[in-house]
Amino acid sequence: MVKVRIKLDKDVLKREIEQLRQDVHTTASGLAAKWSELVQRAYLQGGYPIHWKPLARRTIRDKLSQGYPLDPLIRTGKMQASNVFRVSRSTKMVTITAFNKRRYWKFHETGTRYMPARPQVNPALYEKEFAQYIEQKLGAKAV
């Protein structure tokens, strides 16, 4: 049996650990940016990867009469501009949180009995492109 003793300088070890933490945070920030990109694509393409139901005739008439664009979920653009993707880290994990500052966002995401769901944030998580990005960046299988 051969024994090897390695002496590590504490300062070097601390720097390496901090660099590793920064690398993880940078990767998580990249994932958040990719997620944000997929959500914006949903707005631009009328749902992505699942296309949203078309607007009701009444809604179309209402939007036209008020001079708003006919794109679903876009009236003033405030909800689209209010998506937030936050990366936070603790000593044990990095968390990516997605939410929207507008309180009515959840009704568009999940739908109501009067309005079909037009999800933007959740489908992006299951998009093949996002899974491939995770695999590429982390070298791990996205589940």
PDB file of C-alpha atoms in Angstrom, residues 44-112:
ATOM      1  CA  LEU A  44     -43.529  36.721 -29.689  1.00  0.00           C
ATOM      2  CA  GLN A  45     -44.897  33.490 -31.161  1.00  0.00           C
ATOM      3  CA  GLY A  46     -48.274  33.355 -29.421  1.00  0.00           C
ATOM      4  CA  GLY A  47     -47.203  30.548 -27.136  1.00  0.00           C
ATOM      5  CA  TYR A  48     -44.062  28.466 -27.180  1.00  0.00           C
ATOM      6  CA  PRO A  49     -43.694  25.508 -27.414  1.00  0.00           C
ATOM      7  CA  ILE A  50     -47.494  25.160 -27.078  1.00  0.00           C
ATOM      8  CA  HIS A  51     -49.456  27.667 -29.140  1.00  0.00           C
ATOM      9  CA  TRP A  52     -52.115  29.554 -27.226  1.00  0.00           C
ATOM     10  CA  LYS A  53     -55.792  29.481 -28.106  1.00  0.00           C
ATOM     11  CA  PRO A  54     -56.828  32.344 -30.356  1.00  0.00           C
ATOM     12  CA  LEU A  55     -58.501  35.374 -28.856  1.00  0.00           C
ATOM     13  CA  ALA A  56     -62.283  35.426 -28.610  1.00  0.00           C
ATOM     14  CA  ARG A  57     -64.107  37.680 -31.078  1.00  0.00           C
ATOM     15  CA  ARG A  58     -65.260  39.890 -28.220  1.00  0.00           C
ATOM     16  CA  THR A  59     -61.666  40.360 -27.066  1.00  0.00           C
ATOM     17  CA  ILE A  60     -60.540  41.184 -30.600  1.00  0.00           C
ATOM     18  CA  ARG A  61     -63.273  43.834 -30.942  1.00  0.00           C
ATOM     19  CA  ASP A  62     -62.341  45.272 -27.544  1.00  0.00           C
ATOM     20  CA  LYS A  63     -58.622  45.458 -28.360  1.00  0.00           C
ATOM     21  CA  LEU A  64     -59.267  47.020 -31.777  1.00  0.00           C
ATOM     22  CA  SER A  65     -61.631  49.632 -30.359  1.00  0.00           C
ATOM     23  CA  GLN A  66     -59.009  50.677 -27.794  1.00  0.00           C
ATOM     24  CA  GLY A  67     -56.090  50.650 -30.231  1.00  0.00           C
ATOM     25  CA  TYR A  68     -54.244  47.727 -28.628  1.00  0.00           C
ATOM     26  CA  PRO A  69     -52.285  45.094 -30.596  1.00  0.00           C
ATOM     27  CA  LEU A  70     -54.080  41.834 -31.369  1.00  0.00           C
ATOM     28  CA  ASP A  71     -51.353  39.709 -29.819  1.00  0.00           C
ATOM     29  CA  PRO A  72     -52.611  37.564 -26.939  1.00  0.00           C
ATOM     30  CA  LEU A  73     -51.434  38.753 -23.508  1.00  0.00           C
ATOM     31  CA  ILE A  74     -50.099  42.031 -24.880  1.00  0.00           C
ATOM     32  CA  ARG A  75     -52.052  45.155 -24.158  1.00  0.00           C
ATOM     33  CA  THR A  76     -49.689  47.584 -22.490  1.00  0.00           C
ATOM     34  CA  GLY A  77     -46.608  45.333 -22.370  1.00  0.00           C
ATOM     35  CA  LYS A  78     -46.335  45.672 -18.584  1.00  0.00           C
ATOM     36  CA  MET A  79     -46.781  41.969 -17.840  1.00  0.00           C
ATOM     37  CA  GLN A  80     -44.276  40.942 -20.500  1.00  0.00           C
ATOM     38  CA  ALA A  81     -41.728  43.368 -19.063  1.00  0.00           C
ATOM     39  CA  SER A  82     -42.351  42.167 -15.496  1.00  0.00           C
ATOM     40  CA  ASN A  83     -40.918  38.656 -15.752  1.00  0.00           C
ATOM     41  CA  VAL A  84     -38.126  38.187 -13.219  1.00  0.00           C
ATOM     42  CA  PHE A  85     -35.542  35.423 -13.184  1.00  0.00           C
ATOM     43  CA  ARG A  86     -33.534  35.526  -9.988  1.00  0.00           C
ATOM     44  CA  VAL A  87     -30.476  33.452  -9.130  1.00  0.00           C
ATOM     45  CA  SER A  88     -29.679  33.029  -5.460  1.00  0.00           C
ATOM     46  CA  ARG A  89     -27.179  30.849  -3.719  1.00  0.00           C
ATOM     47  CA  SER A  90     -26.644  29.451  -0.301  1.00  0.00           C
ATOM     48  CA  THR A  91     -23.795  27.343   0.986  1.00  0.00           C
ATOM     49  CA  LYS A  92     -25.408  24.171  -0.374  1.00  0.00           C
ATOM     50  CA  MET A  93     -27.325  25.086  -3.509  1.00  0.00           C
ATOM     51  CA  VAL A  94     -28.068  27.546  -6.262  1.00  0.00           C
ATOM     52  CA  THR A  95     -31.716  28.350  -6.914  1.00  0.00           C
ATOM     53  CA  ILE A  96     -33.276  29.893 -10.004  1.00  0.00           C
ATOM     54  CA  THR A  97     -36.657  31.486  -9.308  1.00  0.00           C
ATOM     55  CA  ALA A  98     -39.037  32.741 -11.977  1.00  0.00           C
ATOM     56  CA  PHE A  99     -41.992  34.956 -11.276  1.00  0.00           C
ATOM     57  CA  ASN A 100     -43.866  37.959 -12.569  1.00  0.00           C
ATOM     58  CA  LYS A 101     -44.358  41.186 -10.641  1.00  0.00           C
ATOM     59  CA  ARG A 102     -47.906  41.594 -11.927  1.00  0.00           C
ATOM     60  CA  ARG A 103     -50.449  39.965  -9.626  1.00  0.00           C
ATOM     61  CA  TYR A 104     -52.766  39.018 -12.524  1.00  0.00           C
ATOM     62  CA  TRP A 105     -49.984  37.009 -14.208  1.00  0.00           C
ATOM     63  CA  LYS A 106     -51.053  33.730 -12.568  1.00  0.00           C
ATOM     64  CA  PHE A 107     -54.501  33.955 -14.164  1.00  0.00           C
ATOM     65  CA  HIS A 108     -52.941  34.113 -17.620  1.00  0.00           C
ATOM     66  CA  GLU A 109     -50.495  31.314 -16.780  1.00  0.00           C
ATOM     67  CA  THR A 110     -53.123  28.875 -15.476  1.00  0.00           C
ATOM     68  CA  GLY A 111     -56.353  30.223 -16.964  1.00  0.00           C
ATOM     69  CA  THR A 112     -59.746  30.803 -15.366  1.00  0.00           C
TER      70      THR A 112
END
